[in-house]
PDB file of C-alpha atoms in Angstrom:
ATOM      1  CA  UNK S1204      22.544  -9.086  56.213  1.00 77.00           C
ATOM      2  CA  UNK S1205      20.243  -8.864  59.516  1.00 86.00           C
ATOM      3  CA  UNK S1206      17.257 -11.074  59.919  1.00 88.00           C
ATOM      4  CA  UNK S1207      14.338  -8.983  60.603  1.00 91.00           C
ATOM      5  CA  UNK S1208      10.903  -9.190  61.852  1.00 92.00           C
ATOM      6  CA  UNK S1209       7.605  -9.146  59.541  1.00 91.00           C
ATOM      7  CA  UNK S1210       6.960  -5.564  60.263  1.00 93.00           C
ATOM      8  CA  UNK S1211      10.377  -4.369  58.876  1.00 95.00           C
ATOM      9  CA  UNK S1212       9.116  -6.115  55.577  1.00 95.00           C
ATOM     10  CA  UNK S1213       7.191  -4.411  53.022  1.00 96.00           C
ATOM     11  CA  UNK S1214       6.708  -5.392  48.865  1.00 95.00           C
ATOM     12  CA  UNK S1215       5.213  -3.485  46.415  1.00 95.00           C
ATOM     13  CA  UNK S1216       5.211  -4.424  43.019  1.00 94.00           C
ATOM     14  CA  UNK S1217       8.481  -3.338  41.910  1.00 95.00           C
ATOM     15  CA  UNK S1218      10.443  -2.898  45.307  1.00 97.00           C
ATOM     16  CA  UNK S1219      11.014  -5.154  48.221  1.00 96.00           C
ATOM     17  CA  UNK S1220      12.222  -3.628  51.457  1.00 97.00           C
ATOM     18  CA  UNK S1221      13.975  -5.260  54.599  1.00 95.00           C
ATOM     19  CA  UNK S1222      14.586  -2.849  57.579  1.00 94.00           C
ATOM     20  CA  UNK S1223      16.430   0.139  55.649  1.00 95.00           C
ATOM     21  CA  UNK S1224      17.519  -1.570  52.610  1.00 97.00           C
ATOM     22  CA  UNK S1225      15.664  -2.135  49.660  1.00 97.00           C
ATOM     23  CA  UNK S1226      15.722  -3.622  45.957  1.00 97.00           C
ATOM     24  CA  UNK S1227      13.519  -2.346  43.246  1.00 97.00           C
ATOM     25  CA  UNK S1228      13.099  -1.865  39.335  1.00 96.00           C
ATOM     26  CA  UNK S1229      13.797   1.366  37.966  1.00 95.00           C
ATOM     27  CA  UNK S1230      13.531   0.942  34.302  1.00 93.00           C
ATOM     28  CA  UNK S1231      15.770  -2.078  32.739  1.00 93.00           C
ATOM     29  CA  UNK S1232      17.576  -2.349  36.183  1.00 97.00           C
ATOM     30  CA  UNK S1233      17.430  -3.529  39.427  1.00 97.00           C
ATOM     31  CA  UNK S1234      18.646  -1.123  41.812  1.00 98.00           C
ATOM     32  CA  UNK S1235      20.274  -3.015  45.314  1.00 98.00           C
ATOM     33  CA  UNK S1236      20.274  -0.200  48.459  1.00 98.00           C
ATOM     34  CA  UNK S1237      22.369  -1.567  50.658  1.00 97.00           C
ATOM     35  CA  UNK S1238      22.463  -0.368  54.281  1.00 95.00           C
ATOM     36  CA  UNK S1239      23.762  -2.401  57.018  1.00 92.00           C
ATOM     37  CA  UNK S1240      26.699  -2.978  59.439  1.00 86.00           C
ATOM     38  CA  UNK S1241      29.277  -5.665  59.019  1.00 83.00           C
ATOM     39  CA  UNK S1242      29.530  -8.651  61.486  1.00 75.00           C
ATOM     40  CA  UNK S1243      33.501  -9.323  61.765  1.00 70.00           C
ATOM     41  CA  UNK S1244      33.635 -11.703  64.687  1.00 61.00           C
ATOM     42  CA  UNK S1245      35.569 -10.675  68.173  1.00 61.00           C
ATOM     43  CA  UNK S1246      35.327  -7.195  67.057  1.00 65.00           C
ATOM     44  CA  UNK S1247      32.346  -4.906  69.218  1.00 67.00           C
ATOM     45  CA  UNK S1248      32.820  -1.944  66.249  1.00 71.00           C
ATOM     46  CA  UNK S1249      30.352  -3.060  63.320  1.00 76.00           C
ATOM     47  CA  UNK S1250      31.351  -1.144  60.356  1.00 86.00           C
ATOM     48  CA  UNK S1251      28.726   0.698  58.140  1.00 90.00           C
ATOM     49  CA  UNK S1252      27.776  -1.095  55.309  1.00 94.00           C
ATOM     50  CA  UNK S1253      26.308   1.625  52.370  1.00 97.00           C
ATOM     51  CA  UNK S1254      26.171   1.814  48.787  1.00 98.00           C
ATOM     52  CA  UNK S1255      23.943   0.601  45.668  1.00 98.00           C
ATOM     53  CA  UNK S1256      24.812  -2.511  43.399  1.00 98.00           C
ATOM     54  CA  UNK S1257      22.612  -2.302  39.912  1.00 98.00           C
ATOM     55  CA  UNK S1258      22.173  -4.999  37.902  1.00 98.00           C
ATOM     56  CA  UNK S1259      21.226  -4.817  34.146  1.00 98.00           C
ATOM     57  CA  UNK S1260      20.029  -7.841  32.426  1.00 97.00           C
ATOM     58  CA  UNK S1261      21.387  -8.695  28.835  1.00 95.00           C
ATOM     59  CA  UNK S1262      17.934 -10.785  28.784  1.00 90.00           C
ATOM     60  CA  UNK S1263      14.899 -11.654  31.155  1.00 94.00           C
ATOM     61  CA  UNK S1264      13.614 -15.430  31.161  1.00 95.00           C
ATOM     62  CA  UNK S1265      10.182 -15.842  32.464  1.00 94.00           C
ATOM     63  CA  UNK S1266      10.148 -19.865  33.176  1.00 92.00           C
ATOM     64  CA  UNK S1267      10.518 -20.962  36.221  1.00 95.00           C
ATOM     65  CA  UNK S1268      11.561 -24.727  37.665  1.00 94.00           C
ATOM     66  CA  UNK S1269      10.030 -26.842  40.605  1.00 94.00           C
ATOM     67  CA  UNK S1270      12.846 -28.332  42.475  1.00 94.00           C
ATOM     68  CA  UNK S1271      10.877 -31.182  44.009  1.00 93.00           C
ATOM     69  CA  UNK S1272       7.685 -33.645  43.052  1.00 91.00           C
ATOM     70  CA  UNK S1273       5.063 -31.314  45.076  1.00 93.00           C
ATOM     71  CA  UNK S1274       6.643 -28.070  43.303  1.00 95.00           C
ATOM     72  CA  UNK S1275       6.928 -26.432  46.955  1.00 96.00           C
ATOM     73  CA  UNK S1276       9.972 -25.179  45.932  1.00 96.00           C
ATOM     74  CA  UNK S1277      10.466 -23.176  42.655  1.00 97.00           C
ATOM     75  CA  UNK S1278      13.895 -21.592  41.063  1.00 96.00           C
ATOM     76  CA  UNK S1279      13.753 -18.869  38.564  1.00 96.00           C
ATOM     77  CA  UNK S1280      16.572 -17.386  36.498  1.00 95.00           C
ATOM     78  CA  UNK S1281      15.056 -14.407  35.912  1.00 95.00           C
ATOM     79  CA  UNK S1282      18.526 -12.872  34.464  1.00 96.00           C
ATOM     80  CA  UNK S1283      21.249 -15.479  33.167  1.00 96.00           C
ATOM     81  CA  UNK S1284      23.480 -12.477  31.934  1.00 95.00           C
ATOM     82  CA  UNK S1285      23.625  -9.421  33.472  1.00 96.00           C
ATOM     83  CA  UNK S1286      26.437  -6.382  33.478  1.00 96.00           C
ATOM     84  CA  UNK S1287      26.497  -4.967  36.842  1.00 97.00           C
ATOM     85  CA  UNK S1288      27.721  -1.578  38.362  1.00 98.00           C
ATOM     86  CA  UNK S1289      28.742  -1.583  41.867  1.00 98.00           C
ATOM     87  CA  UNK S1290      29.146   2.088  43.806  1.00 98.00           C
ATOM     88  CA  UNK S1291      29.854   1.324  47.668  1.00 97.00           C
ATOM     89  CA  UNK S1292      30.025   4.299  49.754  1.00 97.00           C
ATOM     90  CA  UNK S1293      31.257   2.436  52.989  1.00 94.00           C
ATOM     91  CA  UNK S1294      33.499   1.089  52.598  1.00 92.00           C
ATOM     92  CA  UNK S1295      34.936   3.471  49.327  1.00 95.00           C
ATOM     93  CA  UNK S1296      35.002   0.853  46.479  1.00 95.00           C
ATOM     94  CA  UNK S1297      33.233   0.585  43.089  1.00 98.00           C
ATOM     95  CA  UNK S1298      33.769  -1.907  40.259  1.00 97.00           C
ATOM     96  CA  UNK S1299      31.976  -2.871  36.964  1.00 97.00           C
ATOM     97  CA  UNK S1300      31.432  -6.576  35.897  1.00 95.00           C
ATOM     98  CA  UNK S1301      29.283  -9.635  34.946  1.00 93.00           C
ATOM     99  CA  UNK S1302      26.341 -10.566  36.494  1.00 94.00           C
ATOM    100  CA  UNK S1303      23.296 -13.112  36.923  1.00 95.00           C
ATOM    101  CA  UNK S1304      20.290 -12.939  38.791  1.00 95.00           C
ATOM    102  CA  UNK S1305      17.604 -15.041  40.164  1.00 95.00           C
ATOM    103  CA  UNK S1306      15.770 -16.065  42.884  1.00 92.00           C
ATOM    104  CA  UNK S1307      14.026 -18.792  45.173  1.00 93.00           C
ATOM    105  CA  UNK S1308      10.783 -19.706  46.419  1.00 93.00           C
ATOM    106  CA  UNK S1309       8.986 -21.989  48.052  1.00 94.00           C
ATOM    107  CA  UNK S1310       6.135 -22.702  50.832  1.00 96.00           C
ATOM    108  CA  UNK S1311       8.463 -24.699  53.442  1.00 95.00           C
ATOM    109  CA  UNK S1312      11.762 -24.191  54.708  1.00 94.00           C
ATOM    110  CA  UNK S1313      14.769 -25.307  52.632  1.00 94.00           C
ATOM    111  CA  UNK S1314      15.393 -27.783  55.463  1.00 95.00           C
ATOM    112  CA  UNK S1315      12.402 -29.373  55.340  1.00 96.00           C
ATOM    113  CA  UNK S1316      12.932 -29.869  51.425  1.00 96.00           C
ATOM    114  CA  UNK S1317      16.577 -30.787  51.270  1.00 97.00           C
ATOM    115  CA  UNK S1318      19.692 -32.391  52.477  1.00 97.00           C
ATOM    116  CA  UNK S1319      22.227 -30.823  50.233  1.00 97.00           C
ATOM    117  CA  UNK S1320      22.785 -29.239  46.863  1.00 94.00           C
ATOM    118  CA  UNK S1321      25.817 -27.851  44.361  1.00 97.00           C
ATOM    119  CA  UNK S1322      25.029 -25.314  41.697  1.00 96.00           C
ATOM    120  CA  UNK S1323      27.058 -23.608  39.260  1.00 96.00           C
ATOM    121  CA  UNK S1324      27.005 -21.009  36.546  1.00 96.00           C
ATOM    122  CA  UNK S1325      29.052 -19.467  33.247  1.00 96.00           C
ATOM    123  CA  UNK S1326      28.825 -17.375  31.164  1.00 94.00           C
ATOM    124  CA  UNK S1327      29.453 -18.315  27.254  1.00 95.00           C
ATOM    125  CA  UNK S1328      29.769 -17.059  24.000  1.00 93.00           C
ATOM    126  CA  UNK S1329      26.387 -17.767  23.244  1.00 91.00           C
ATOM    127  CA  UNK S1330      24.583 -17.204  26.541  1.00 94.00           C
ATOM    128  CA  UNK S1331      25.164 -18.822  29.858  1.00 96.00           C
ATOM    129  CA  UNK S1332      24.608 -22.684  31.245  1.00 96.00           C
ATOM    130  CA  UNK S1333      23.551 -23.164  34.937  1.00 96.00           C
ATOM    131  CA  UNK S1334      24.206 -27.053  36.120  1.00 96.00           C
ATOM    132  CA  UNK S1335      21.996 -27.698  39.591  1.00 94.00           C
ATOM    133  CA  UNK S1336      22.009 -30.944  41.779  1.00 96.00           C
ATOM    134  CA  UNK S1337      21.517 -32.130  44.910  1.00 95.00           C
ATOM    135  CA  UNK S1338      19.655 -34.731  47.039  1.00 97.00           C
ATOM    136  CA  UNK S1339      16.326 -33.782  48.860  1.00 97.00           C
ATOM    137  CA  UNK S1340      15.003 -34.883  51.913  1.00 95.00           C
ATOM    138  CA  UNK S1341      12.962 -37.773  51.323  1.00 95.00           C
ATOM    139  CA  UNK S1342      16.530 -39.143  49.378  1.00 96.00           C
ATOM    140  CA  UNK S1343      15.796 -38.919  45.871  1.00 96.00           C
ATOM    141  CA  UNK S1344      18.261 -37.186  43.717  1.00 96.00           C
ATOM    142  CA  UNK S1345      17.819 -34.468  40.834  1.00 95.00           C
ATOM    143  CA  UNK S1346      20.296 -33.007  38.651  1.00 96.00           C
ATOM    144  CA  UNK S1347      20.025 -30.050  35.210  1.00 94.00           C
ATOM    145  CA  UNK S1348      22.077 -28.874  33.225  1.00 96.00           C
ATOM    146  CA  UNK S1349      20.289 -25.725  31.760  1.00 96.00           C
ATOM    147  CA  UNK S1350      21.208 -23.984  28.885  1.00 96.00           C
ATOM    148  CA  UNK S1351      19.721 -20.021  28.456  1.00 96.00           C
ATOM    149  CA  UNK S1352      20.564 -18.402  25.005  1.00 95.00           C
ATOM    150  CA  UNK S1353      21.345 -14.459  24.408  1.00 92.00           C
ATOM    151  CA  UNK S1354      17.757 -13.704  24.290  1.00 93.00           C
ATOM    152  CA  UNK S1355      17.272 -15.647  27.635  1.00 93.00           C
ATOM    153  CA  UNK S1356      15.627 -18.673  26.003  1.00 95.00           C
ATOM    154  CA  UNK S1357      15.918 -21.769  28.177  1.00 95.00           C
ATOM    155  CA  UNK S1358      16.485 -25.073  27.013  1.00 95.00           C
ATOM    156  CA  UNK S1359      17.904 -28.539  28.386  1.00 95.00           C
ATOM    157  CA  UNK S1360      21.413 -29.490  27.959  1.00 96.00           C
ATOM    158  CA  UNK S1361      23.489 -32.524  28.222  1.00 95.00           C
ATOM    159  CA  UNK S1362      24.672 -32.617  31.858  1.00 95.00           C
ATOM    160  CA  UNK S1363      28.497 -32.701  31.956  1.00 94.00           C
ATOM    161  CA  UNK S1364      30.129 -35.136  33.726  1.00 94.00           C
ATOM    162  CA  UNK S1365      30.992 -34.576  37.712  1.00 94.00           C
ATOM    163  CA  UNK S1366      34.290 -32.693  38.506  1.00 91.00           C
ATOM    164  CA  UNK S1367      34.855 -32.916  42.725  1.00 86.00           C
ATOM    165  CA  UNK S1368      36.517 -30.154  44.427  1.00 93.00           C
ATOM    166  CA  UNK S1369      38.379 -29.823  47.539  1.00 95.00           C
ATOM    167  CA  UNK S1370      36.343 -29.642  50.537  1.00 95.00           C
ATOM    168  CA  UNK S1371      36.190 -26.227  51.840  1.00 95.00           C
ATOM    169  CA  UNK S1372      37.987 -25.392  54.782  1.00 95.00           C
ATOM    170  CA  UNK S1373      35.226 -26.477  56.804  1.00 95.00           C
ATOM    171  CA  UNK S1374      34.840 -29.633  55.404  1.00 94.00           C
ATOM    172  CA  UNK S1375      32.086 -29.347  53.223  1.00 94.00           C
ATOM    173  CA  UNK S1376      31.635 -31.462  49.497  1.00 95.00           C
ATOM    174  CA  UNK S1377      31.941 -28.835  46.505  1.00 95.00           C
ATOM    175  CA  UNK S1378      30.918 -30.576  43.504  1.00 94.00           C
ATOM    176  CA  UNK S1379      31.088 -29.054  40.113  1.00 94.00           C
ATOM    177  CA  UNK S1380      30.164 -29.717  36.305  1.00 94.00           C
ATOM    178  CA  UNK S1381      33.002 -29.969  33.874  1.00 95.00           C
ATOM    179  CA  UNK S1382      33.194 -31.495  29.884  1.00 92.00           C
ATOM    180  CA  UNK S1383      36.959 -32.817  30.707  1.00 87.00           C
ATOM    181  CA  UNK S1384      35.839 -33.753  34.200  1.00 78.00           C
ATOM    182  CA  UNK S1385      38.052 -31.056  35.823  1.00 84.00           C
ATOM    183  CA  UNK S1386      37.348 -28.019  37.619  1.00 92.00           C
ATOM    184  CA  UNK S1387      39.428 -25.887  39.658  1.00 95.00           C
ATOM    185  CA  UNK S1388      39.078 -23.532  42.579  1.00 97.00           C
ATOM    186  CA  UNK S1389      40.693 -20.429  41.637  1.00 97.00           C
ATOM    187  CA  UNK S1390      38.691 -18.620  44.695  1.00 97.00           C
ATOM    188  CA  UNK S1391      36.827 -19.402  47.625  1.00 97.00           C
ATOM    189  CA  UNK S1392      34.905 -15.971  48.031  1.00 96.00           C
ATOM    190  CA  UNK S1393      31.801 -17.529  51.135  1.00 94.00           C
ATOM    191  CA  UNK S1394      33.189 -20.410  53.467  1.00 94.00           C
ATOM    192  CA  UNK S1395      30.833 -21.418  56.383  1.00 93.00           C
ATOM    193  CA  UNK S1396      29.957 -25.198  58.413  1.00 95.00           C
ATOM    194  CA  UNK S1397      27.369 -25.500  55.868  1.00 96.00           C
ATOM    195  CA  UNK S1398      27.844 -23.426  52.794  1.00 96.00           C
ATOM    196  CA  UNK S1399      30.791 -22.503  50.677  1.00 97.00           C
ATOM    197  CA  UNK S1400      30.591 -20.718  47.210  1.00 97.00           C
ATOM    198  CA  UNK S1401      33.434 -20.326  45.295  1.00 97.00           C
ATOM    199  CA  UNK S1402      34.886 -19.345  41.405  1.00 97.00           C
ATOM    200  CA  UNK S1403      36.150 -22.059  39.428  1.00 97.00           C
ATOM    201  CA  UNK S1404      38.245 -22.856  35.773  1.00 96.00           C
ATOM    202  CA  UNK S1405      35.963 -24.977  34.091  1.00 94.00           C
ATOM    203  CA  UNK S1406      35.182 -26.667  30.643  1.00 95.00           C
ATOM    204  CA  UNK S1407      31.531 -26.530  29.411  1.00 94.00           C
ATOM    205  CA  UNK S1408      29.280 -25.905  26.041  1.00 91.00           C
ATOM    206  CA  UNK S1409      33.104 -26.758  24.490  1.00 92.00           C
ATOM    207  CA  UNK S1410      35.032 -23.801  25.733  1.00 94.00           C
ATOM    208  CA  UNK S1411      36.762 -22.901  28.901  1.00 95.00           C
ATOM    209  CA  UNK S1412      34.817 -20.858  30.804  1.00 96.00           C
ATOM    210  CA  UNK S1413      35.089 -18.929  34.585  1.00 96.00           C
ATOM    211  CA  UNK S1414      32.109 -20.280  36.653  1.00 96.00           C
ATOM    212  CA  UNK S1415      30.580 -19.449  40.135  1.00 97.00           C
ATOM    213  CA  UNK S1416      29.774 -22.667  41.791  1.00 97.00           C
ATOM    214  CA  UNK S1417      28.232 -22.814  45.285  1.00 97.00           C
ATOM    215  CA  UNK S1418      27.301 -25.656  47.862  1.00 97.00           C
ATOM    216  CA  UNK S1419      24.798 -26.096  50.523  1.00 97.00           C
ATOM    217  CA  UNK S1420      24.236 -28.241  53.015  1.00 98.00           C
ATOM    218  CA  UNK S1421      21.088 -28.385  55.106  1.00 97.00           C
ATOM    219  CA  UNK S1422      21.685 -30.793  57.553  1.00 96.00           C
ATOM    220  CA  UNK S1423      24.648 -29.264  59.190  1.00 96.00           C
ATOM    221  CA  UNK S1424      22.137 -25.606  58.437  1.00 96.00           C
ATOM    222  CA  UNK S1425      19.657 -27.209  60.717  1.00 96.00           C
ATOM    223  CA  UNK S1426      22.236 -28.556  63.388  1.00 96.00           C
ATOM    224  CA  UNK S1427      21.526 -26.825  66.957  1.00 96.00           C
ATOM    225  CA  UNK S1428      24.668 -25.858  66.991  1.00 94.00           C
ATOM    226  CA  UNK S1429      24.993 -24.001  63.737  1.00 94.00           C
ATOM    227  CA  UNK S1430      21.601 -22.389  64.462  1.00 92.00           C
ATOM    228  CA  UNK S1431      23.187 -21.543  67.997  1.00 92.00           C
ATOM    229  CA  UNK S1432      26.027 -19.729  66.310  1.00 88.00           C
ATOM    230  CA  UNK S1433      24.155 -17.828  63.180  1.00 88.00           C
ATOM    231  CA  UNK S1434      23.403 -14.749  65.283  1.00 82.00           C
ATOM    232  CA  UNK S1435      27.037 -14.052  65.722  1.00 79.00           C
ATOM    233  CA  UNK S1436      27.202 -13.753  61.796  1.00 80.00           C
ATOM    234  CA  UNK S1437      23.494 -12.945  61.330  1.00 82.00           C
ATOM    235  CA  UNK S1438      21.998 -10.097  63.945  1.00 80.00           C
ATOM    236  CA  UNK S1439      18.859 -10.860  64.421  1.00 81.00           C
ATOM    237  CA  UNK S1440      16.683  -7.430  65.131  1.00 83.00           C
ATOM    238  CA  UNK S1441      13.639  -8.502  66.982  1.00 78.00           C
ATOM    239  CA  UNK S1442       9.821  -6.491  67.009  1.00 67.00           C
TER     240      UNK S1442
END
């Protein structure tokens, strides 16, 4: 992923386009066109990175949910099921699985909104449940527990009681929703200073269940030295 001037931005109403890739509707699925080069560190040779990810939804939910009191920051689970087909040409790998999709928004930075958050999801027989916490930056504290049915109807749920993790390897709180107040990390798949995300064993809506939980923390985000070292992982292309 390379950070990119405005120019290299363009949106339409059913495609969004940064530099050369791109992510659009076609039909019932959203269609990911991935080009870029990796960014392994101490190594001058950045691969290619090419292939297509689509992402069909089992159901659509059109409500969306202000994270703070002024409602600059919205969350929308546009897809809380999904099937997904991935076809990477470089490097050669393809897989089939489940998916979710949704997206953020918001008119100020995230650091200028919050200190940290955790968020999970699961699927479930009947549909999927997405817990979301955190603390924002004025100090107050929010915390969901969401529950989306097969025909992606939202509603709330009870929120399960808090399960802590390990810190990452970087140090960083993971905190998790479980109905037995236990969670496990069976993989750590992102692991940075200030956000890890990660696939757990969990217990919720009264089954066990394989979630995808993920942390963030903004205050070691906005930390000069963090922001000093993003470019190695995050090329910056400039006008």
């Amino acid at each position: 992923m390379t950070e990119r001037p405005s120019g290299s931005v363009t949106r339409e109403p059913t495609t969004l386009a940064i530099g050369p890739s791109r992510v659009e509707w076609k039909g019932d699925a959203l269609h990911i066109h991935i080009e870029e080069r990796d960014t392994r560190l101490f190594n001058p040779v950045h691969r290619r990175v090419r292939g297509v990810v689509k992402v069909h939804p089992e159901a659509l939910n059109p409500t969306s949910f202000a994270l703070d009191h002024g409602e600059k920051h919205i969350w929308h689970c546009l897809a809380p099921r999904a099937r997904i087909e991935v076809d990477m040409e470089n490097p050669g790998l393809s897989w089939k699985g489940k998916g979710y999709f949704d997206h953020n928004r918001g008119s100020e930075s995230l650091e200028d909104g919050f200190r940290i958050w955790h968020w999970s999801r699961a699927h479930t027989k009947h549909g999927a449940l997405v817990c979301y916490e955190g603390e924002r930056r004025d100090g107050s504290l929010f915390a969901s527990a969401i529950r989306f049915d097969r025909n992606g109807v939202a509603e709330d749920a009870e929120l399960p009681p808090i399960a802590r993790l390990p810190h990452s390897k970087w140090r960083g709180e993971r905190r998790a929703r479980s109905e037995i107040s236990v969670a496990r990390v069976r993989r750590t798949w992102e692991d940075t200073p200030f956000y890890a995300r990660s696939e757990l064993s969990s217990h919720l809506d009264g089954e066990e269940v394989v979630a995808v939980q993920e942390s963030l923390d903004m205050r070691r985000f906005a930390s000069p030295i963090v922001q000093f070292m993003l470019p190695y992982r995050m090329p910056r292309k400039r006008a």
